[in-house]
XYZ file of C-alpha atoms in Angstrom:
454
model
C 74.242 43.453 33.545
C 71.196 45.721 33.318
C 67.779 44.576 32.150
C 68.302 46.452 28.873
C 71.548 44.576 28.274
C 70.105 41.163 29.116
C 66.883 41.592 27.131
C 68.363 40.611 23.717
C 69.788 37.441 25.240
C 66.432 36.634 26.846
C 64.629 37.275 23.547
C 67.021 34.943 21.715
C 66.502 32.235 24.342
C 62.732 32.609 24.074
C 62.860 32.224 20.284
C 65.030 29.128 20.592
C 62.750 27.500 23.130
C 59.708 28.385 21.029
C 61.146 26.762 17.890
C 62.227 23.695 19.851
C 58.736 23.260 21.340
C 60.062 23.766 24.873
C 58.083 25.541 27.609
C 58.678 29.287 27.370
C 57.383 32.559 28.826
C 56.862 35.859 26.987
C 55.939 38.977 28.937
C 54.239 42.040 27.511
C 56.219 45.262 27.780
C 53.305 47.151 26.165
C 50.839 46.394 28.983
C 49.347 49.542 30.464
C 48.426 49.827 34.134
C 45.626 52.250 33.252
C 44.320 51.601 29.722
C 41.576 53.745 28.245
C 38.036 53.120 29.487
C 37.039 52.247 25.917
C 39.374 50.165 23.774
C 39.347 49.756 20.009
C 39.915 46.526 18.098
C 39.234 45.906 14.390
C 37.825 49.425 14.196
C 35.191 48.985 16.924
C 35.242 50.518 20.386
C 34.117 48.481 23.410
C 33.910 49.292 27.104
C 32.606 47.986 30.410
C 29.124 49.088 29.319
C 29.257 46.428 26.589
C 30.202 43.777 29.135
C 27.297 44.836 31.329
C 24.959 44.687 28.315
C 26.065 41.120 27.597
C 25.456 40.153 31.233
C 22.011 41.747 31.069
C 21.163 39.749 27.932
C 22.158 36.504 29.620
C 19.948 37.480 32.561
C 16.955 38.198 30.289
C 17.251 34.740 28.799
C 17.812 32.937 32.117
C 14.144 31.900 32.624
C 14.061 30.422 29.107
C 17.348 28.594 29.624
C 16.046 27.115 32.887
C 13.025 25.825 30.972
C 14.838 24.239 28.013
C 17.795 22.868 29.998
C 16.743 20.877 33.096
C 20.310 21.050 34.432
C 19.877 24.833 34.795
C 16.636 24.673 36.794
C 18.451 24.838 40.135
C 20.241 28.087 39.201
C 17.270 29.712 37.502
C 19.036 29.585 34.150
C 22.259 31.209 35.332
C 25.321 29.614 33.738
C 28.227 30.060 36.140
C 30.989 28.070 37.803
C 32.279 27.991 41.385
C 35.477 29.591 42.643
C 37.343 26.771 44.388
C 40.037 27.264 47.047
C 42.890 24.976 45.996
C 45.446 25.122 48.813
C 45.638 21.305 48.786
C 46.943 21.428 45.207
C 49.601 24.106 45.744
C 52.431 21.816 46.975
C 52.033 19.543 43.934
C 52.540 22.602 41.717
C 55.711 23.534 43.596
C 54.133 26.530 45.331
C 55.530 27.452 48.733
C 53.682 29.248 51.529
C 55.331 32.569 50.644
C 53.968 32.563 47.076
C 50.370 33.374 47.891
C 47.020 31.585 47.694
C 45.715 29.346 44.914
C 42.154 29.199 43.537
C 40.482 27.548 40.560
C 37.731 29.171 38.505
C 36.024 25.901 37.705
C 34.679 26.378 34.184
C 35.290 22.657 33.647
C 32.039 22.188 35.579
C 29.896 24.672 33.649
C 26.529 23.043 32.902
C 25.056 22.463 29.424
C 28.202 23.070 27.374
C 30.673 21.739 29.925
C 33.396 24.267 29.166
C 34.580 27.867 29.266
C 32.891 28.337 25.882
C 29.423 28.207 27.467
C 29.093 31.938 28.208
C 30.370 33.281 24.895
C 28.692 30.647 22.774
C 25.373 31.031 24.539
C 25.565 34.807 24.384
C 26.032 34.944 20.622
C 23.233 32.456 19.924
C 20.941 34.333 22.317
C 21.799 37.705 20.758
C 20.912 36.315 17.322
C 17.694 34.777 18.686
C 16.753 38.021 20.444
C 17.076 40.040 17.264
C 14.908 37.597 15.347
C 12.361 37.389 18.168
C 11.930 41.160 18.298
C 11.851 41.397 14.493
C 9.100 38.767 14.209
C 7.128 39.963 17.223
C 7.693 36.760 19.181
C 8.557 38.824 22.263
C 8.252 42.462 23.209
C 11.045 44.512 24.817
C 10.968 43.714 28.505
C 8.736 40.701 27.892
C 8.998 37.075 29.002
C 11.551 35.285 26.841
C 10.054 31.915 27.730
C 7.728 32.670 24.817
C 10.566 31.466 22.586
C 9.935 27.910 23.773
C 6.481 27.816 22.153
C 5.874 25.835 18.937
C 5.132 29.094 17.075
C 8.475 30.607 18.056
C 10.412 27.427 17.322
C 8.842 27.271 13.857
C 10.099 30.797 13.121
C 13.586 30.212 14.515
C 13.714 26.871 12.705
C 13.855 28.695 9.386
C 17.302 29.979 10.329
C 20.656 28.253 10.624
C 23.424 28.835 13.145
C 26.849 27.560 12.079
C 30.325 27.559 13.593
C 33.811 26.161 12.931
C 35.393 24.478 15.924
C 37.868 21.938 17.272
C 35.356 20.973 19.923
C 34.229 23.037 22.894
C 32.898 26.099 21.057
C 31.054 23.786 18.698
C 29.541 22.023 21.698
C 28.344 25.317 23.141
C 26.939 26.763 19.921
C 25.443 23.515 18.647
C 23.687 22.496 21.844
C 22.149 25.916 22.550
C 21.159 26.638 18.948
C 19.504 23.243 18.573
C 17.644 23.633 21.880
C 16.123 26.914 20.670
C 14.965 25.318 17.419
C 17.605 26.625 15.019
C 19.155 24.429 12.360
C 22.568 23.945 13.936
C 25.716 23.075 11.992
C 29.212 22.611 13.418
C 32.193 22.403 11.062
C 34.853 20.383 12.870
C 38.518 19.833 12.128
C 40.235 16.476 11.957
C 41.687 16.865 15.465
C 38.283 17.226 17.145
C 37.463 14.389 19.531
C 34.974 11.749 18.343
C 32.972 11.866 21.556
C 32.316 15.563 21.031
C 31.050 14.903 17.511
C 28.847 12.093 18.792
C 27.368 14.249 21.557
C 26.490 16.986 19.080
C 24.781 14.515 16.751
C 22.773 13.181 19.686
C 21.500 16.734 20.235
C 20.329 17.017 16.636
C 23.290 19.042 15.411
C 24.687 18.522 11.897
C 28.430 17.845 12.189
C 30.475 18.498 9.042
C 33.974 17.029 9.244
C 36.922 18.594 7.417
C 40.409 17.354 6.696
C 43.029 19.686 8.087
C 43.147 21.904 11.165
C 40.922 24.395 12.955
C 41.741 27.190 10.521
C 40.461 25.164 7.552
C 37.267 24.145 9.368
C 36.503 27.784 10.154
C 37.212 28.879 6.582
C 34.948 26.162 5.173
C 32.144 27.043 7.557
C 32.480 30.755 6.852
C 32.323 30.173 3.081
C 29.257 27.947 3.310
C 27.425 30.375 5.580
C 28.098 33.275 3.200
C 25.951 31.586 0.571
C 22.921 31.270 2.867
C 21.155 34.546 3.812
C 19.329 32.758 6.645
C 22.548 31.481 8.214
C 24.325 33.183 11.097
C 27.981 32.153 11.280
C 29.642 32.385 14.679
C 33.148 33.515 13.802
C 35.460 32.662 16.680
C 38.237 34.746 15.120
C 36.264 37.974 14.692
C 33.183 37.909 16.935
C 32.583 40.738 19.393
C 29.442 38.983 20.637
C 31.418 35.915 21.695
C 34.122 38.021 23.296
C 31.656 40.124 25.290
C 29.783 37.027 26.422
C 33.033 35.709 27.859
C 33.776 39.068 29.471
C 30.574 38.873 31.537
C 32.304 36.261 33.725
C 34.327 39.083 35.296
C 31.256 40.582 36.938
C 30.407 37.282 38.607
C 34.012 36.623 39.619
C 34.190 40.031 41.283
C 31.389 38.936 43.629
C 32.967 35.520 44.213
C 36.309 37.051 45.171
C 34.569 39.348 47.652
C 32.717 36.382 49.145
C 36.058 34.570 49.609
C 37.609 37.636 51.217
C 40.076 38.153 48.365
C 41.267 41.722 47.936
C 42.743 42.940 44.642
C 45.056 45.924 45.079
C 48.734 46.895 44.981
C 49.490 44.851 48.097
C 47.324 41.915 46.991
C 47.772 41.303 43.235
C 45.577 38.804 41.408
C 47.403 36.672 38.830
C 45.132 34.767 36.440
C 46.188 31.905 34.153
C 43.908 31.200 31.166
C 44.155 28.402 28.558
C 44.271 29.882 25.064
C 43.317 28.559 21.633
C 42.426 31.187 19.038
C 42.213 33.698 21.883
C 38.604 34.882 22.016
C 37.618 33.350 25.362
C 40.714 34.341 27.385
C 40.778 37.782 25.730
C 37.140 38.393 26.623
C 37.734 37.338 30.212
C 40.902 39.433 30.449
C 39.094 42.463 29.037
C 36.340 42.049 31.619
C 38.741 41.498 34.514
C 40.878 44.528 33.668
C 37.758 46.694 33.324
C 36.206 45.472 36.575
C 39.223 44.871 38.843
C 41.729 47.418 37.535
C 45.527 47.489 37.196
C 46.406 44.914 39.846
C 44.972 41.926 38.003
C 47.569 40.293 35.750
C 46.439 37.810 33.096
C 48.629 35.199 31.419
C 47.555 32.939 28.553
C 48.672 29.290 28.488
C 49.232 27.411 25.211
C 50.597 24.011 24.124
C 54.245 24.061 23.024
C 53.221 22.974 19.493
C 50.346 25.491 19.192
C 51.501 28.841 20.652
C 49.561 30.945 18.156
C 48.852 33.796 20.562
C 52.432 34.042 21.718
C 53.794 34.281 18.184
C 51.136 36.872 17.294
C 51.922 39.061 20.305
C 55.659 38.733 19.645
C 55.151 39.777 16.022
C 53.041 42.774 17.050
C 55.700 43.832 19.550
C 58.674 43.548 17.173
C 57.243 44.087 13.683
C 54.153 46.205 14.330
C 50.465 45.474 13.879
C 49.521 43.924 10.550
C 51.405 40.657 10.785
C 49.472 37.392 11.126
C 52.009 34.633 11.723
C 51.235 30.937 12.029
C 52.800 28.383 14.349
C 53.822 26.566 11.154
C 56.086 29.536 10.377
C 58.068 28.551 13.466
C 58.453 24.933 12.388
C 55.823 23.700 14.848
C 53.237 21.002 14.161
C 50.057 22.384 15.786
C 49.487 18.866 17.119
C 48.455 18.539 20.744
C 46.188 16.422 22.927
C 44.668 19.702 24.098
C 42.306 19.696 21.114
C 40.563 22.958 21.997
C 43.914 24.741 21.941
C 45.128 23.328 18.619
C 44.972 26.566 16.616
C 47.674 27.695 14.153
C 46.839 31.403 13.938
C 45.477 33.762 16.601
C 42.408 35.961 16.416
C 43.498 39.443 15.328
C 40.551 40.877 17.257
C 41.773 39.253 20.450
C 45.422 40.143 19.841
C 44.733 43.825 19.167
C 42.521 44.084 22.234
C 45.147 42.422 24.435
C 48.063 44.687 23.519
C 47.528 47.081 26.471
C 45.898 44.521 28.805
C 47.739 41.198 28.763
C 50.682 40.469 31.058
C 52.115 37.535 29.128
C 51.848 34.122 27.468
C 53.525 30.834 28.376
C 53.644 27.381 26.794
C 53.188 23.910 28.265
C 54.202 20.432 27.079
C 51.448 17.858 26.597
C 52.940 15.514 29.196
C 52.697 18.311 31.734
C 48.996 18.751 30.929
C 48.337 15.120 31.802
C 50.454 15.312 34.955
C 48.494 18.355 36.134
C 45.202 16.630 35.278
C 46.115 13.847 37.715
C 47.374 16.269 40.360
C 44.040 18.102 40.249
C 42.158 14.821 40.583
C 44.258 13.576 43.495
C 44.302 16.842 45.453
C 40.780 18.104 44.823
C 38.752 15.311 43.205
C 38.014 17.533 40.188
C 37.831 16.043 36.665
C 39.331 18.211 33.949
C 40.345 17.576 30.352
C 43.907 18.187 29.071
C 43.087 21.659 27.694
C 41.844 22.689 31.125
C 45.184 21.804 32.714
C 47.242 24.376 30.788
C 47.079 27.159 33.350
C 48.429 25.127 36.271
C 52.018 25.684 35.104
C 51.607 29.427 35.616
C 52.846 29.901 39.191
C 56.023 27.882 38.523
C 56.617 29.791 35.287
C 56.725 33.046 37.236
C 58.689 31.899 40.251
C 60.928 29.270 38.673
C 62.161 30.785 35.406
C 64.522 33.653 34.617
C 61.858 35.420 32.536
C 59.242 34.984 35.245
C 61.509 36.247 37.999
C 62.424 39.259 35.856
C 58.729 40.025 35.401
C 58.051 39.736 39.140
C 60.873 42.188 39.848
C 59.847 44.643 37.110
C 56.281 44.823 38.411
C 57.273 44.929 42.083
C 55.147 41.853 42.713
C 58.174 39.968 44.040
C 57.927 42.088 47.211
C 54.244 41.208 47.781
C 54.116 37.728 46.245
C 53.230 36.233 49.622
C 49.980 38.248 49.473
C 49.155 37.325 45.872
C 46.165 35.311 44.719
C 46.838 32.867 41.873
C 43.712 31.942 39.917
C 43.840 29.101 37.394
C 40.910 29.226 34.961
C 39.903 25.802 33.658
C 38.099 25.019 30.404
C 36.368 21.658 29.999
C 35.940 18.317 31.691
C 32.364 17.842 32.868
C 31.158 16.061 29.745
C 34.212 13.892 29.004
C 33.093 10.226 28.787
C 34.511 8.067 31.548
C 36.513 5.816 29.209
C 38.312 8.806 27.701
C 38.898 10.361 31.102
C 40.409 7.174 32.488
C 42.778 7.169 29.513
C 43.850 10.714 30.455
C 44.470 9.614 34.045
C 46.493 6.588 32.962
C 48.745 8.732 30.783
C 49.130 11.304 33.549
C 50.143 8.675 36.090
C 52.686 7.294 33.636
C 54.186 10.773 33.240
C 54.392 11.254 37.011
C 55.948 7.821 37.474
C 58.594 8.607 34.862
C 59.398 11.862 36.677
C 59.971 9.878 39.869
């Protein structure tokens, strides 16, 4: 049978697995090897210049960040994570020697916010602070942004509020940075947010407003409250270009890290990146940056829990029904309940989905038990502590090599012929700030899963 003849059967199988909350892989037939230099989403055009501008803003604020966050003193205020070779982990993931090399982009160790959300969250708060600082004459263009740590500056910024709706990690990023700069910081959190994250925010002077219901309701409540306050800036994870571009700046740093590790990215040496996905802003920003910086031979896949595959159902709807749909995981009979709290989102960001149409290679789903098993495998092989959300991407290599859909994708792209030269990069999310008691509970569950698997 030809690919065209088998595609309907594969689509039907995917839909069945999706509804039954079984691991599944969707690949994007609309991906373009050479997308336009500037892409449009929600009516706005963005390009690599915007990513570079976000990186420049983060650099301008680095001296201030080093001053207000002692943990950033050693890096001069630069918020970045290491690129870790992970060959010791590959056998536990079922990777053979002829499937390429494995690395981890260790955002679980990002300082201050402790998660992938650090760059985007910081960037949006800093962009808001920069506008106010220039407006009020607290700094001059090209001046020293450490002036924003003075009592005078903090008094001015303290008149303003920064608010966000979150299941956890974005709220941590926004709340901690906004509070440190003197803003009134408010985080609207859904019922599935972890208590330790709420407690940590309160310890930093952040107002935590708890809402019954899921992430979508927390965001809606926060957005409505912010609309009534002219001095409030609401960080909208579903629609924010500032967040997305802050995330995209990671690509510029990764480009240097890959070069330092001797990793080439070209037709003979593809780079395959696996990114945990909630509403979609962080992985979409990173994917945008990587495609702009590294070109057609980087392939990005999003990883979602089997009960919360909001990005997969959005991309599937766009592909089959056209842009304009906004499906929910509830429409597929799924619960949106997962231990990967940062990924528990029922509906994807339309900004992220539109931007990803020509860029993304695919989306796959992972069962919660697998997240815990991978968490333990990472600990045992590398000594790295990650949270369940951060474990989502580790199923990626097996999804490509060990499933019918993955093998079909490898053949269609020609990567099957050069897979032995490929670099697999798993991007983690959080873990650094998880309290030890909670982490030990994760490990215990993961070891139970592995024991049951024999």
